[in-house]
Amino acid sequence: MTTILWDVDGTLLLNSFTGGGELYHMAVERAVGRELSPPLPRTHGKTDGHILTDILEHFGFDAAEWHEAARESLDALSVERAAAGDRREIAPGIREALDEADARGYVNALLTGNSSTRSRVKLDGSGLGAERFDWSRSFFGATASERSEITRAARESLPDETLVIIGDTPRDDEAAVAAGIPFIAVATGVFTVDELRETGAILVVPTIEGHLDEVFRAIAGL
């Protein structure tokens, strides 16, 4: 069986919503009960767990003590923002890619630094729909300190399956290499095609749209 492990932000969905970095900071403020200033800059490709730990430790809080409360706040804020109308846009060619994978008998699943709750909110809010993915073969980063923890969990959980990760950052590549999983890079996030070509990706495309045949040739060749 072949399972495609899709990243969410910058891959399935465009990073058109500008409040993502702010949300982490607000979640920690809500958890600890006071204002924290100034916010840290967000690093793309980090897991939710990693970002929350960075913020907590920067402001002098014990991450082990406060992390669960911060995660709960982040999930709640994401649900609130979605209910208020915040939506992400589906990246070009994604619907067609999911349909093609289904037609070939591949499994569409998720491998993301987001929590499962945040992933569902984003996918449903965009109109793509969480039901398009196999959640029993999906992996999330709410508690992961590094993205490689998620990729290793995927490899260990699905030892007999052909896996491929599709993502938009060099961190996706680093994590894929750590677990021995091939990586396909798509430049619909903040990194350019040239930057992604410096990774170990087996294929780099500017978008899925217009490059569907290349993507599926690469997957079929695994």
PDB file of C-alpha atoms in Angstrom:
ATOM      1  CA  MET A   1       0.000   0.000   0.000  1.00  0.00           C
ATOM      2  CA  THR A   2       1.191   3.518  -0.807  1.00  0.00           C
ATOM      3  CA  THR A   3       0.339   6.317   1.615  1.00  0.00           C
ATOM      4  CA  ILE A   4       0.894   9.967   0.774  1.00  0.00           C
ATOM      5  CA  LEU A   5       1.549  11.996   3.918  1.00  0.00           C
ATOM      6  CA  TRP A   6       0.474  15.558   3.182  1.00  0.00           C
ATOM      7  CA  ASP A   7       1.603  18.605   5.139  1.00  0.00           C
ATOM      8  CA  VAL A   8      -1.205  21.118   5.774  1.00  0.00           C
ATOM      9  CA  ASP A   9       0.025  24.741   5.945  1.00  0.00           C
ATOM     10  CA  GLY A  10       1.751  25.851   2.758  1.00  0.00           C
ATOM     11  CA  THR A  11       1.077  22.524   1.031  1.00  0.00           C
ATOM     12  CA  LEU A  12      -2.590  21.549   1.087  1.00  0.00           C
ATOM     13  CA  LEU A  13      -3.608  25.067   2.112  1.00  0.00           C
ATOM     14  CA  LEU A  14      -1.994  28.398   1.327  1.00  0.00           C
ATOM     15  CA  ASN A  15      -0.553  30.528   4.116  1.00  0.00           C
ATOM     16  CA  SER A  16      -3.006  33.297   3.239  1.00  0.00           C
ATOM     17  CA  PHE A  17      -4.161  33.757   6.837  1.00  0.00           C
ATOM     18  CA  THR A  18      -1.696  36.150   8.525  1.00  0.00           C
ATOM     19  CA  GLY A  19      -2.674  35.541  12.152  1.00  0.00           C
ATOM     20  CA  GLY A  20      -1.072  32.115  12.606  1.00  0.00           C
ATOM     21  CA  GLY A  21       2.039  33.251  14.461  1.00  0.00           C
ATOM     22  CA  GLU A  22       0.012  35.576  16.648  1.00  0.00           C
ATOM     23  CA  LEU A  23      -2.262  32.689  17.612  1.00  0.00           C
ATOM     24  CA  TYR A  24       0.550  30.771  19.337  1.00  0.00           C
ATOM     25  CA  HIS A  25       1.480  33.815  21.382  1.00  0.00           C
ATOM     26  CA  MET A  26      -2.149  34.450  22.335  1.00  0.00           C
ATOM     27  CA  ALA A  27      -2.553  30.803  23.339  1.00  0.00           C
ATOM     28  CA  VAL A  28       0.361  31.020  25.759  1.00  0.00           C
ATOM     29  CA  GLU A  29      -0.906  34.329  27.159  1.00  0.00           C
ATOM     30  CA  ARG A  30      -4.330  32.795  27.736  1.00  0.00           C
ATOM     31  CA  ALA A  31      -2.783  29.737  29.395  1.00  0.00           C
ATOM     32  CA  VAL A  32      -0.533  31.645  31.806  1.00  0.00           C
ATOM     33  CA  GLY A  33      -3.059  34.423  32.422  1.00  0.00           C
ATOM     34  CA  ARG A  34      -1.010  37.500  31.571  1.00  0.00           C
ATOM     35  CA  GLU A  35       0.308  39.556  28.670  1.00  0.00           C
ATOM     36  CA  LEU A  36       3.741  38.660  27.293  1.00  0.00           C
ATOM     37  CA  SER A  37       5.697  41.109  25.141  1.00  0.00           C
ATOM     38  CA  PRO A  38       7.154  41.269  22.568  1.00  0.00           C
ATOM     39  CA  PRO A  39       6.037  38.144  20.667  1.00  0.00           C
ATOM     40  CA  LEU A  40       8.697  35.862  19.209  1.00  0.00           C
ATOM     41  CA  PRO A  41       8.974  35.615  15.417  1.00  0.00           C
ATOM     42  CA  ARG A  42       7.467  32.409  14.050  1.00  0.00           C
ATOM     43  CA  THR A  43       9.730  29.879  12.329  1.00  0.00           C
ATOM     44  CA  HIS A  44       7.994  28.040   9.491  1.00  0.00           C
ATOM     45  CA  GLY A  45       8.103  24.261   9.625  1.00  0.00           C
ATOM     46  CA  LYS A  46       8.208  23.941  13.407  1.00  0.00           C
ATOM     47  CA  THR A  47       5.583  21.811  15.127  1.00  0.00           C
ATOM     48  CA  ASP A  48       2.898  23.291  17.361  1.00  0.00           C
ATOM     49  CA  GLY A  49       4.620  21.586  20.274  1.00  0.00           C
ATOM     50  CA  HIS A  50       7.980  23.116  19.420  1.00  0.00           C
ATOM     51  CA  ILE A  51       6.623  26.641  18.949  1.00  0.00           C
ATOM     52  CA  LEU A  52       4.709  26.598  22.229  1.00  0.00           C
ATOM     53  CA  THR A  53       7.780  25.308  24.081  1.00  0.00           C
ATOM     54  CA  ASP A  54       9.917  28.079  22.583  1.00  0.00           C
ATOM     55  CA  ILE A  55       7.462  30.760  23.693  1.00  0.00           C
ATOM     56  CA  LEU A  56       7.002  29.363  27.198  1.00  0.00           C
ATOM     57  CA  GLU A  57      10.722  28.969  27.810  1.00  0.00           C
ATOM     58  CA  HIS A  58      11.531  32.398  26.365  1.00  0.00           C
ATOM     59  CA  PHE A  59       9.230  34.037  28.910  1.00  0.00           C
ATOM     60  CA  GLY A  60      10.540  31.937  31.797  1.00  0.00           C
ATOM     61  CA  PHE A  61       7.765  29.353  32.142  1.00  0.00           C
ATOM     62  CA  ASP A  62       8.363  25.655  32.733  1.00  0.00           C
ATOM     63  CA  ALA A  63       7.258  24.034  29.463  1.00  0.00           C
ATOM     64  CA  ALA A  64       6.537  20.712  31.164  1.00  0.00           C
ATOM     65  CA  GLU A  65       4.130  22.452  33.539  1.00  0.00           C
ATOM     66  CA  TRP A  66       2.398  24.799  31.092  1.00  0.00           C
ATOM     67  CA  HIS A  67       2.462  22.974  27.755  1.00  0.00           C
ATOM     68  CA  GLU A  68      -0.850  21.134  28.082  1.00  0.00           C
ATOM     69  CA  ALA A  69      -2.719  24.316  29.005  1.00  0.00           C
ATOM     70  CA  ALA A  70      -1.111  26.147  26.088  1.00  0.00           C
ATOM     71  CA  ARG A  71      -2.085  23.355  23.672  1.00  0.00           C
ATOM     72  CA  GLU A  72      -5.678  23.461  24.885  1.00  0.00           C
ATOM     73  CA  SER A  73      -5.736  27.244  24.468  1.00  0.00           C
ATOM     74  CA  LEU A  74      -4.308  26.974  20.953  1.00  0.00           C
ATOM     75  CA  ASP A  75      -6.954  24.455  19.899  1.00  0.00           C
ATOM     76  CA  ALA A  76      -9.713  26.578  21.415  1.00  0.00           C
ATOM     77  CA  LEU A  77      -8.473  29.746  19.714  1.00  0.00           C
ATOM     78  CA  SER A  78      -8.303  27.954  16.359  1.00  0.00           C
ATOM     79  CA  VAL A  79     -11.911  26.812  16.729  1.00  0.00           C
ATOM     80  CA  GLU A  80     -12.973  30.324  17.752  1.00  0.00           C
ATOM     81  CA  ARG A  81     -11.194  31.934  14.787  1.00  0.00           C
ATOM     82  CA  ALA A  82     -12.806  29.473  12.381  1.00  0.00           C
ATOM     83  CA  ALA A  83     -16.251  30.163  13.844  1.00  0.00           C
ATOM     84  CA  ALA A  84     -15.583  33.879  13.371  1.00  0.00           C
ATOM     85  CA  GLY A  85     -14.937  33.325   9.662  1.00  0.00           C
ATOM     86  CA  ASP A  86     -11.178  32.866   9.295  1.00  0.00           C
ATOM     87  CA  ARG A  87     -10.535  30.578   6.323  1.00  0.00           C
ATOM     88  CA  ARG A  88      -7.529  29.310   4.398  1.00  0.00           C
ATOM     89  CA  GLU A  89      -7.428  28.854   0.638  1.00  0.00           C
ATOM     90  CA  ILE A  90      -6.826  25.450  -0.977  1.00  0.00           C
ATOM     91  CA  ALA A  91      -3.509  25.352  -2.847  1.00  0.00           C
ATOM     92  CA  PRO A  92      -3.678  25.039  -6.652  1.00  0.00           C
ATOM     93  CA  GLY A  93      -4.080  21.479  -7.921  1.00  0.00           C
ATOM     94  CA  ILE A  94      -4.713  19.873  -4.544  1.00  0.00           C
ATOM     95  CA  ARG A  95      -8.246  18.636  -5.247  1.00  0.00           C
ATOM     96  CA  GLU A  96      -7.044  17.032  -8.481  1.00  0.00           C
ATOM     97  CA  ALA A  97      -4.064  15.447  -6.719  1.00  0.00           C
ATOM     98  CA  LEU A  98      -6.246  13.903  -4.016  1.00  0.00           C
ATOM     99  CA  ASP A  99      -8.619  12.559  -6.680  1.00  0.00           C
ATOM    100  CA  GLU A 100      -5.715  11.086  -8.659  1.00  0.00           C
ATOM    101  CA  ALA A 101      -4.299   9.422  -5.559  1.00  0.00           C
ATOM    102  CA  ASP A 102      -7.699   7.895  -4.825  1.00  0.00           C
ATOM    103  CA  ALA A 103      -7.986   6.667  -8.410  1.00  0.00           C
ATOM    104  CA  ARG A 104      -4.602   4.946  -8.157  1.00  0.00           C
ATOM    105  CA  GLY A 105      -5.532   3.231  -4.906  1.00  0.00           C
ATOM    106  CA  TYR A 106      -3.157   5.335  -2.817  1.00  0.00           C
ATOM    107  CA  VAL A 107      -4.086   6.552   0.674  1.00  0.00           C
ATOM    108  CA  ASN A 108      -4.235  10.291   1.366  1.00  0.00           C
ATOM    109  CA  ALA A 109      -3.211  11.014   4.959  1.00  0.00           C
ATOM    110  CA  LEU A 110      -1.682  13.865   6.963  1.00  0.00           C
ATOM    111  CA  LEU A 111       1.703  14.484   8.516  1.00  0.00           C
ATOM    112  CA  THR A 112       1.624  17.937  10.066  1.00  0.00           C
ATOM    113  CA  GLY A 113       3.061  19.967  12.880  1.00  0.00           C
ATOM    114  CA  ASN A 114      -0.487  20.984  13.821  1.00  0.00           C
ATOM    115  CA  SER A 115      -2.723  19.181  16.298  1.00  0.00           C
ATOM    116  CA  SER A 116      -5.509  16.991  14.962  1.00  0.00           C
ATOM    117  CA  THR A 117      -8.096  19.542  16.119  1.00  0.00           C
ATOM    118  CA  ARG A 118      -6.386  22.418  14.312  1.00  0.00           C
ATOM    119  CA  SER A 119      -5.948  20.301  11.181  1.00  0.00           C
ATOM    120  CA  ARG A 120      -9.650  19.467  11.058  1.00  0.00           C
ATOM    121  CA  VAL A 121     -10.633  23.103  11.592  1.00  0.00           C
ATOM    122  CA  LYS A 122      -8.373  24.289   8.773  1.00  0.00           C
ATOM    123  CA  LEU A 123      -9.367  21.574   6.296  1.00  0.00           C
ATOM    124  CA  ASP A 124     -13.082  21.892   6.942  1.00  0.00           C
ATOM    125  CA  GLY A 125     -12.929  25.677   6.927  1.00  0.00           C
ATOM    126  CA  SER A 126     -11.160  25.736   3.558  1.00  0.00           C
ATOM    127  CA  GLY A 127     -13.817  23.536   1.983  1.00  0.00           C
ATOM    128  CA  LEU A 128     -11.327  20.772   1.237  1.00  0.00           C
ATOM    129  CA  GLY A 129     -12.778  18.650   4.023  1.00  0.00           C
ATOM    130  CA  ALA A 130     -11.185  16.504   6.686  1.00  0.00           C
ATOM    131  CA  GLU A 131     -12.996  13.441   5.343  1.00  0.00           C
ATOM    132  CA  ARG A 132     -10.664  13.410   2.323  1.00  0.00           C
ATOM    133  CA  PHE A 133      -7.928  11.945   4.548  1.00  0.00           C
ATOM    134  CA  ASP A 134      -7.354   8.684   6.407  1.00  0.00           C
ATOM    135  CA  TRP A 135      -7.018   9.782  10.017  1.00  0.00           C
ATOM    136  CA  SER A 136      -5.928   6.333  11.150  1.00  0.00           C
ATOM    137  CA  ARG A 137      -2.759   6.829   9.090  1.00  0.00           C
ATOM    138  CA  SER A 138      -2.234  10.501   9.973  1.00  0.00           C
ATOM    139  CA  PHE A 139       0.322  12.002  12.348  1.00  0.00           C
ATOM    140  CA  PHE A 140       0.303  15.279  14.274  1.00  0.00           C
ATOM    141  CA  GLY A 141       2.712  17.554  16.118  1.00  0.00           C
ATOM    142  CA  ALA A 142       0.810  18.940  19.100  1.00  0.00           C
ATOM    143  CA  THR A 143       3.284  17.439  21.557  1.00  0.00           C
ATOM    144  CA  ALA A 144       6.310  16.849  19.309  1.00  0.00           C
ATOM    145  CA  SER A 145       9.421  18.872  20.088  1.00  0.00           C
ATOM    146  CA  GLU A 146      10.857  18.129  16.645  1.00  0.00           C
ATOM    147  CA  ARG A 147       9.224  17.239  13.342  1.00  0.00           C
ATOM    148  CA  SER A 148      11.353  14.092  13.101  1.00  0.00           C
ATOM    149  CA  GLU A 149       9.366  12.652  16.016  1.00  0.00           C
ATOM    150  CA  ILE A 150       6.293  12.674  13.779  1.00  0.00           C
ATOM    151  CA  THR A 151       8.020  11.112  10.778  1.00  0.00           C
ATOM    152  CA  ARG A 152       9.590   8.373  12.892  1.00  0.00           C
ATOM    153  CA  ALA A 153       6.184   7.632  14.405  1.00  0.00           C
ATOM    154  CA  ALA A 154       4.746   7.317  10.896  1.00  0.00           C
ATOM    155  CA  ARG A 155       7.492   4.955   9.785  1.00  0.00           C
ATOM    156  CA  GLU A 156       7.166   2.800  12.908  1.00  0.00           C
ATOM    157  CA  SER A 157       3.366   2.689  12.716  1.00  0.00           C
ATOM    158  CA  LEU A 158       3.266   1.822   8.999  1.00  0.00           C
ATOM    159  CA  PRO A 159       6.343  -0.392   8.582  1.00  0.00           C
ATOM    160  CA  ASP A 160       5.145  -2.305   5.526  1.00  0.00           C
ATOM    161  CA  GLU A 161       3.705   0.603   3.546  1.00  0.00           C
ATOM    162  CA  THR A 162       5.332   2.742   0.876  1.00  0.00           C
ATOM    163  CA  LEU A 163       5.348   6.255   2.331  1.00  0.00           C
ATOM    164  CA  VAL A 164       6.053   9.629   0.753  1.00  0.00           C
ATOM    165  CA  ILE A 165       5.862  13.058   2.369  1.00  0.00           C
ATOM    166  CA  ILE A 166       4.697  16.095   0.400  1.00  0.00           C
ATOM    167  CA  GLY A 167       5.581  19.381   2.070  1.00  0.00           C
ATOM    168  CA  ASP A 168       6.799  22.934   1.555  1.00  0.00           C
ATOM    169  CA  THR A 169       9.750  23.528   3.905  1.00  0.00           C
ATOM    170  CA  PRO A 170      13.320  22.284   4.410  1.00  0.00           C
ATOM    171  CA  ARG A 171      12.220  21.085   7.855  1.00  0.00           C
ATOM    172  CA  ASP A 172       9.866  18.644   6.115  1.00  0.00           C
ATOM    173  CA  ASP A 173      12.875  17.270   4.256  1.00  0.00           C
ATOM    174  CA  GLU A 174      15.038  17.009   7.377  1.00  0.00           C
ATOM    175  CA  ALA A 175      12.300  15.114   9.184  1.00  0.00           C
ATOM    176  CA  ALA A 176      11.688  12.838   6.197  1.00  0.00           C
ATOM    177  CA  VAL A 177      15.392  11.969   5.997  1.00  0.00           C
ATOM    178  CA  ALA A 178      15.439  11.169   9.724  1.00  0.00           C
ATOM    179  CA  ALA A 179      12.796   8.492   9.168  1.00  0.00           C
ATOM    180  CA  GLY A 180      14.000   7.279   5.770  1.00  0.00           C
ATOM    181  CA  ILE A 181      10.892   8.514   3.963  1.00  0.00           C
ATOM    182  CA  PRO A 182      11.123  10.100   0.476  1.00  0.00           C
ATOM    183  CA  PHE A 183      10.165  13.773   0.249  1.00  0.00           C
ATOM    184  CA  ILE A 184       8.481  15.759  -2.533  1.00  0.00           C
ATOM    185  CA  ALA A 185       8.718  19.541  -2.167  1.00  0.00           C
ATOM    186  CA  VAL A 186       6.169  22.046  -3.405  1.00  0.00           C
ATOM    187  CA  ALA A 187       6.903  25.784  -3.369  1.00  0.00           C
ATOM    188  CA  THR A 188       3.450  26.983  -2.335  1.00  0.00           C
ATOM    189  CA  GLY A 189       4.682  28.038   1.094  1.00  0.00           C
ATOM    190  CA  VAL A 190       7.329  30.617   1.998  1.00  0.00           C
ATOM    191  CA  PHE A 191      10.293  28.799   0.394  1.00  0.00           C
ATOM    192  CA  THR A 192      11.200  29.140  -3.279  1.00  0.00           C
ATOM    193  CA  VAL A 193      11.852  26.370  -5.783  1.00  0.00           C
ATOM    194  CA  ASP A 194      15.576  27.189  -5.679  1.00  0.00           C
ATOM    195  CA  GLU A 195      15.660  26.995  -1.883  1.00  0.00           C
ATOM    196  CA  LEU A 196      13.826  23.666  -1.903  1.00  0.00           C
ATOM    197  CA  ARG A 197      16.200  22.268  -4.522  1.00  0.00           C
ATOM    198  CA  GLU A 198      18.916  22.522  -1.881  1.00  0.00           C
ATOM    199  CA  THR A 199      17.086  19.847   0.127  1.00  0.00           C
ATOM    200  CA  GLY A 200      17.169  16.118  -0.536  1.00  0.00           C
ATOM    201  CA  ALA A 201      13.739  16.145  -2.186  1.00  0.00           C
ATOM    202  CA  ILE A 202      13.252  13.557  -4.932  1.00  0.00           C
ATOM    203  CA  LEU A 203      11.201  16.177  -6.802  1.00  0.00           C
ATOM    204  CA  VAL A 204      10.605  19.923  -6.440  1.00  0.00           C
ATOM    205  CA  VAL A 205       7.656  21.617  -8.151  1.00  0.00           C
ATOM    206  CA  PRO A 206       6.393  25.206  -7.945  1.00  0.00           C
ATOM    207  CA  THR A 207       2.800  24.016  -7.478  1.00  0.00           C
ATOM    208  CA  ILE A 208       0.928  20.753  -7.734  1.00  0.00           C
ATOM    209  CA  GLU A 209      -1.205  22.343 -10.436  1.00  0.00           C
ATOM    210  CA  GLY A 210       0.441  21.804 -13.800  1.00  0.00           C
ATOM    211  CA  HIS A 211       2.857  19.228 -12.379  1.00  0.00           C
ATOM    212  CA  LEU A 212       0.503  16.412 -11.423  1.00  0.00           C
ATOM    213  CA  ASP A 213       2.061  13.919 -13.850  1.00  0.00           C
ATOM    214  CA  GLU A 214       5.563  14.592 -12.501  1.00  0.00           C
ATOM    215  CA  VAL A 215       4.425  14.135  -8.921  1.00  0.00           C
ATOM    216  CA  PHE A 216       2.707  10.830  -9.579  1.00  0.00           C
ATOM    217  CA  ARG A 217       5.553   9.513 -11.730  1.00  0.00           C
ATOM    218  CA  ALA A 218       7.859  10.143  -8.789  1.00  0.00           C
ATOM    219  CA  ILE A 219       5.510   8.364  -6.389  1.00  0.00           C
ATOM    220  CA  ALA A 220       4.981   5.424  -8.751  1.00  0.00           C
ATOM    221  CA  GLY A 221       8.748   5.021  -8.983  1.00  0.00           C
ATOM    222  CA  LEU A 222       9.245   4.504  -5.250  1.00  0.00           C
TER     223      LEU A 222
END
